[in-house]
Each structure stands twice: as C-alpha cells, then as structure tokens.
Amino acid sequence: MNYVNYLRGFIPWIAFAVVSAAGWQWAAATAFVVGAALLVAQRREGMAGDSLILEYSTLAYFVALTALAFCLPHSGLRHYGGAMSFGWLAATALATLAVGRPFTIGIAKRQTPPEVWDHPVFRQINVVITAVWAVAFTLTAVAMAAVTAAGLGNAVSVPVQVAGFVLPALFTARYPERVRARARAANALQ
C-alpha cells in the first residue's frame, strides 16, 4: 500500500494543526493555501476529479473557515478547530457513503490496476474502509469537543487527534489484504 496517497489528502489538516499555535486565522489560511496547491498539482499530474473528493472537500472547508476566522477572529469557535475539522471530515466520509461514492475509492484507484475497479469486492472493501474512517472521524470530533470543553489542553488533544488518523490508517493498510487472504482461502477450498 502506498501510504503517501492517503497522507497527501491530509496534509492541509496537518498544516492547520501545526500552524494553529500562531492563531486560527493563519492556520486556516495556511491550510487553504496548502490544500489549493496540492489540488492544483494533483490535477496537473492528471488525477481525475472523482479521485480527489477529499481534496475538494478540504478546500471547501478551509475557504469557509478562513473567511470565518478573519471575519470573527475572537469567536468561541476558534477553540474548537480540532473538533470542527474532524466533524467536517466525518461529514465528508458519511456523505460519500450516502451518495454511493466512498472517498477511499479514488485513493485506492491510484494504486490498483483498472481491471479491479469494477469488481464488487473492490467496492465493498472501500465501503468498509470509508465507514471506518467516518466512525473514527466522528468519534474523534466528539472526543475533541469534550477535550476542549474540559480545557484539557494539548497533552490530551494531540494524542486524541493522532489516534483519529492512525487507527483508521492502520485498518486501511491491513483490511484489504485480509479480504484478499480470505478470498484466496475460499477459492482454495473449492
């Protein structure tokens, strides 16, 4: 599995987290610029728009957040950037499932041959993986809102956010091979 393909979609979110100490306005603007640059680069590389669902959603989020952060810099929402970010990612994942186009399909297509794209197992694997990401994002958003409301600070919020990405990434890395192994075992028994 090519982890760079998965990580690339989250670079603007990571930039937002890193720059947050300088203020939410600058973090949002930085994430927007990074997201726009990555999207332009990926389109120039020839990536299809339907394989960049996460990138387009990310850009929409950071456009809105940048506008909000500069218009209302002292809004109480500034403290909930982590929760809002994970909430947006959860909404994106859930929306792609609802419309039948799991966001992980586009990422998976970047590293799999075209002859498997229409196979029902390929689709089912991506439905499951996207659902896992949706659950992880949702739980992390709720946890981040609770951490922020309780004033627990970075010592708690950073590990929560890291877990919100690492746990579903580990599942994503391992699950397709488990499905393929089960399919090979089932074919061997026939």
mmCIF file of C-alpha atoms in Angstrom:
data_model
loop_
_atom_site.group_PDB
_atom_site.id
_atom_site.type_symbol
_atom_site.label_atom_id
_atom_site.label_comp_id
_atom_site.label_asym_id
_atom_site.label_seq_id
_atom_site.Cartn_x
_atom_site.Cartn_y
_atom_site.Cartn_z
ATOM 1 C CA MET A 1 0.000 0.000 0.000
ATOM 2 C CA ASN A 2 1.201 3.464 -0.844
ATOM 3 C CA TYR A 3 0.724 5.489 2.332
ATOM 4 C CA VAL A 4 1.713 8.697 0.548
ATOM 5 C CA ASN A 5 -1.567 8.600 -1.398
ATOM 6 C CA TYR A 6 -3.544 8.546 1.838
ATOM 7 C CA LEU A 7 -1.317 11.003 3.663
ATOM 8 C CA ARG A 8 -1.371 13.528 0.831
ATOM 9 C CA GLY A 9 -5.083 14.190 1.347
ATOM 10 C CA PHE A 10 -4.489 15.029 4.991
ATOM 11 C CA ILE A 11 -1.516 17.388 4.563
ATOM 12 C CA PRO A 12 -3.685 20.549 4.765
ATOM 13 C CA TRP A 13 -5.236 19.250 8.013
ATOM 14 C CA ILE A 14 -1.787 18.577 9.429
ATOM 15 C CA ALA A 15 -0.673 22.076 8.365
ATOM 16 C CA PHE A 16 -3.724 23.512 10.126
ATOM 17 C CA ALA A 17 -2.826 21.680 13.341
ATOM 18 C CA VAL A 18 0.826 22.743 13.184
ATOM 19 C CA VAL A 19 0.123 26.426 12.486
ATOM 20 C CA SER A 20 -2.768 26.652 14.980
ATOM 21 C CA ALA A 21 -0.440 27.994 17.669
ATOM 22 C CA ALA A 22 0.006 31.145 15.550
ATOM 23 C CA GLY A 23 -3.762 31.729 15.516
ATOM 24 C CA TRP A 24 -6.691 30.045 13.880
ATOM 25 C CA GLN A 25 -6.862 32.629 11.092
ATOM 26 C CA TRP A 26 -3.312 31.852 9.984
ATOM 27 C CA ALA A 27 -3.783 28.140 10.435
ATOM 28 C CA ALA A 28 -6.913 28.168 8.261
ATOM 29 C CA ALA A 29 -5.285 30.365 5.612
ATOM 30 C CA THR A 30 -2.186 28.151 5.558
ATOM 31 C CA ALA A 31 -4.282 25.009 5.226
ATOM 32 C CA PHE A 32 -6.265 26.621 2.399
ATOM 33 C CA VAL A 33 -3.095 27.586 0.502
ATOM 34 C CA VAL A 34 -1.516 24.153 1.049
ATOM 35 C CA GLY A 35 -4.747 22.422 0.020
ATOM 36 C CA ALA A 36 -5.124 24.545 -3.113
ATOM 37 C CA ALA A 37 -1.501 23.970 -4.125
ATOM 38 C CA LEU A 38 -1.825 20.211 -3.645
ATOM 39 C CA LEU A 39 -5.084 20.086 -5.590
ATOM 40 C CA VAL A 40 -3.601 22.048 -8.497
ATOM 41 C CA ALA A 41 -0.521 19.795 -8.500
ATOM 42 C CA GLN A 42 -2.637 16.644 -8.463
ATOM 43 C CA ARG A 43 -4.822 17.879 -11.310
ATOM 44 C CA ARG A 44 -1.671 18.719 -13.311
ATOM 45 C CA GLU A 45 -0.455 15.169 -12.641
ATOM 46 C CA GLY A 46 -3.609 14.037 -14.414
ATOM 47 C CA MET A 47 -5.626 12.819 -11.435
ATOM 48 C CA ALA A 48 -9.318 12.639 -12.168
ATOM 49 C CA GLY A 49 -11.616 14.922 -10.232
ATOM 50 C CA ASP A 50 -13.596 11.995 -8.847
ATOM 51 C CA SER A 51 -10.456 10.659 -7.191
ATOM 52 C CA LEU A 52 -9.950 13.951 -5.345
ATOM 53 C CA ILE A 53 -13.152 14.086 -3.319
ATOM 54 C CA LEU A 54 -11.309 14.550 -0.029
ATOM 55 C CA GLU A 55 -9.154 17.310 -1.507
ATOM 56 C CA TYR A 56 -12.149 19.258 -2.849
ATOM 57 C CA SER A 57 -13.980 18.890 0.459
ATOM 58 C CA THR A 58 -10.877 20.017 2.336
ATOM 59 C CA LEU A 59 -10.584 23.101 0.175
ATOM 60 C CA ALA A 60 -14.250 23.996 0.726
ATOM 61 C CA TYR A 61 -13.821 23.630 4.479
ATOM 62 C CA PHE A 62 -10.738 25.815 4.664
ATOM 63 C CA VAL A 63 -12.254 28.504 2.426
ATOM 64 C CA ALA A 64 -15.194 28.738 4.840
ATOM 65 C CA LEU A 65 -13.024 28.516 7.959
ATOM 66 C CA THR A 66 -10.582 31.149 6.689
ATOM 67 C CA ALA A 67 -13.450 33.540 5.996
ATOM 68 C CA LEU A 68 -14.990 32.872 9.409
ATOM 69 C CA ALA A 69 -11.671 33.178 11.245
ATOM 70 C CA PHE A 70 -10.783 36.526 9.662
ATOM 71 C CA CYS A 71 -14.318 37.962 9.960
ATOM 72 C CA LEU A 72 -14.808 36.810 13.564
ATOM 73 C CA PRO A 73 -11.296 36.313 14.949
ATOM 74 C CA HIS A 74 -12.461 36.202 18.564
ATOM 75 C CA SER A 75 -15.312 33.745 18.027
ATOM 76 C CA GLY A 76 -15.552 31.000 20.599
ATOM 77 C CA LEU A 77 -15.380 28.535 17.693
ATOM 78 C CA ARG A 78 -11.632 29.189 17.470
ATOM 79 C CA HIS A 79 -11.154 26.875 20.437
ATOM 80 C CA TYR A 80 -12.970 24.056 18.659
ATOM 81 C CA GLY A 81 -10.867 23.867 15.491
ATOM 82 C CA GLY A 82 -9.924 20.242 16.057
ATOM 83 C CA ALA A 83 -13.487 19.159 16.728
ATOM 84 C CA MET A 84 -14.814 21.114 13.741
ATOM 85 C CA SER A 85 -12.122 19.693 11.451
ATOM 86 C CA PHE A 86 -12.847 16.103 12.405
ATOM 87 C CA GLY A 87 -16.567 16.830 12.194
ATOM 88 C CA TRP A 88 -16.138 18.074 8.624
ATOM 89 C CA LEU A 89 -14.088 15.010 7.704
ATOM 90 C CA ALA A 90 -16.787 12.795 9.237
ATOM 91 C CA ALA A 91 -19.478 14.618 7.253
ATOM 92 C CA THR A 92 -17.442 14.208 4.072
ATOM 93 C CA ALA A 93 -16.942 10.478 4.629
ATOM 94 C CA LEU A 94 -20.606 9.955 5.513
ATOM 95 C CA ALA A 95 -21.796 11.995 2.520
ATOM 96 C CA THR A 96 -19.647 9.961 0.128
ATOM 97 C CA LEU A 97 -21.131 6.784 1.556
ATOM 98 C CA ALA A 98 -24.663 8.186 1.290
ATOM 99 C CA VAL A 99 -24.245 9.007 -2.408
ATOM 100 C CA GLY A 100 -22.571 5.668 -3.102
ATOM 101 C CA ARG A 101 -19.104 7.061 -3.876
ATOM 102 C CA PRO A 102 -16.873 6.255 -0.880
ATOM 103 C CA PHE A 103 -13.993 8.735 -0.823
ATOM 104 C CA THR A 104 -11.417 5.949 -0.473
ATOM 105 C CA ILE A 105 -12.261 4.540 -3.916
ATOM 106 C CA GLY A 106 -10.481 7.417 -5.635
ATOM 107 C CA ILE A 107 -7.430 6.933 -3.453
ATOM 108 C CA ALA A 108 -7.469 3.158 -3.964
ATOM 109 C CA LYS A 109 -7.708 3.594 -7.737
ATOM 110 C CA ARG A 110 -4.370 5.410 -7.665
ATOM 111 C CA GLN A 111 -2.663 2.200 -6.552
ATOM 112 C CA THR A 112 -4.695 -0.585 -8.121
ATOM 113 C CA PRO A 113 -4.990 -1.705 -11.749
ATOM 114 C CA PRO A 114 -8.117 -0.566 -13.651
ATOM 115 C CA GLU A 115 -9.313 -4.156 -14.165
ATOM 116 C CA VAL A 116 -10.257 -4.445 -10.458
ATOM 117 C CA TRP A 117 -12.112 -1.128 -10.145
ATOM 118 C CA ASP A 118 -15.472 -2.556 -11.164
ATOM 119 C CA HIS A 119 -15.163 -5.713 -9.079
ATOM 120 C CA PRO A 120 -17.751 -5.876 -6.261
ATOM 121 C CA VAL A 121 -15.070 -6.844 -3.719
ATOM 122 C CA PHE A 122 -13.053 -3.709 -4.548
ATOM 123 C CA ARG A 123 -16.131 -1.593 -3.973
ATOM 124 C CA GLN A 124 -17.088 -3.411 -0.761
ATOM 125 C CA ILE A 125 -13.578 -3.044 0.648
ATOM 126 C CA ASN A 126 -13.797 0.703 0.058
ATOM 127 C CA VAL A 127 -17.259 0.967 1.581
ATOM 128 C CA VAL A 128 -15.944 -0.696 4.740
ATOM 129 C CA ILE A 129 -12.767 1.404 4.828
ATOM 130 C CA THR A 130 -14.692 4.648 4.302
ATOM 131 C CA ALA A 131 -17.149 3.638 7.030
ATOM 132 C CA VAL A 132 -14.240 3.038 9.413
ATOM 133 C CA TRP A 133 -12.839 6.486 8.599
ATOM 134 C CA ALA A 134 -16.302 8.008 9.120
ATOM 135 C CA VAL A 135 -16.641 6.380 12.547
ATOM 136 C CA ALA A 136 -13.099 7.367 13.532
ATOM 137 C CA PHE A 137 -13.640 10.971 12.435
ATOM 138 C CA THR A 138 -16.975 11.149 14.248
ATOM 139 C CA LEU A 139 -15.613 9.724 17.492
ATOM 140 C CA THR A 140 -12.565 11.976 17.291
ATOM 141 C CA ALA A 141 -14.744 15.060 16.703
ATOM 142 C CA VAL A 142 -16.816 14.226 19.776
ATOM 143 C CA ALA A 143 -13.702 13.497 21.825
ATOM 144 C CA MET A 144 -12.057 16.737 20.707
ATOM 145 C CA ALA A 145 -15.147 18.749 21.614
ATOM 146 C CA ALA A 146 -15.110 17.160 25.068
ATOM 147 C CA VAL A 147 -11.355 17.710 25.492
ATOM 148 C CA THR A 148 -11.724 21.360 24.505
ATOM 149 C CA ALA A 149 -14.778 21.946 26.700
ATOM 150 C CA ALA A 150 -12.941 20.417 29.671
ATOM 151 C CA GLY A 151 -9.850 22.530 28.979
ATOM 152 C CA LEU A 152 -7.554 19.506 28.920
ATOM 153 C CA GLY A 153 -5.071 21.101 26.509
ATOM 154 C CA ASN A 154 -2.555 19.719 24.044
ATOM 155 C CA ALA A 155 -1.335 16.922 26.295
ATOM 156 C CA VAL A 156 -4.698 15.227 25.682
ATOM 157 C CA SER A 157 -5.848 16.731 22.369
ATOM 158 C CA VAL A 158 -2.731 15.815 20.384
ATOM 159 C CA PRO A 159 -2.893 12.070 21.209
ATOM 160 C CA VAL A 160 -6.643 12.070 20.508
ATOM 161 C CA GLN A 161 -6.084 13.668 17.095
ATOM 162 C CA VAL A 162 -3.195 11.354 16.267
ATOM 163 C CA ALA A 163 -5.325 8.325 17.180
ATOM 164 C CA GLY A 164 -8.110 9.728 14.985
ATOM 165 C CA PHE A 165 -5.823 9.361 11.978
ATOM 166 C CA VAL A 166 -3.518 6.486 12.917
ATOM 167 C CA LEU A 167 -6.139 3.907 13.918
ATOM 168 C CA PRO A 168 -8.172 4.103 10.697
ATOM 169 C CA ALA A 169 -4.931 4.292 8.685
ATOM 170 C CA LEU A 170 -3.760 1.029 10.242
ATOM 171 C CA PHE A 171 -7.122 -0.560 9.449
ATOM 172 C CA THR A 172 -6.887 0.754 5.880
ATOM 173 C CA ALA A 173 -3.436 -0.756 5.499
ATOM 174 C CA ARG A 174 -4.428 -4.189 6.774
ATOM 175 C CA TYR A 175 -8.052 -4.763 5.816
ATOM 176 C CA PRO A 176 -7.723 -5.230 2.028
ATOM 177 C CA GLU A 177 -5.073 -7.914 2.465
ATOM 178 C CA ARG A 178 -7.266 -9.749 4.990
ATOM 179 C CA VAL A 179 -10.121 -9.751 2.481
ATOM 180 C CA ARG A 180 -7.819 -10.997 -0.286
ATOM 181 C CA ALA A 181 -6.453 -13.738 2.003
ATOM 182 C CA ARG A 182 -9.996 -14.899 2.834
ATOM 183 C CA ALA A 183 -10.875 -14.928 -0.870
ATOM 184 C CA ARG A 184 -7.763 -16.991 -1.687
ATOM 185 C CA ALA A 185 -8.609 -19.435 1.118
ATOM 186 C CA ALA A 186 -12.209 -19.735 -0.088
ATOM 187 C CA ASN A 187 -11.048 -20.385 -3.680
ATOM 188 C CA ALA A 188 -8.560 -22.985 -2.463
ATOM 189 C CA LEU A 189 -11.362 -24.909 -0.736
ATOM 190 C CA GLN A 190 -13.480 -25.101 -3.876
#
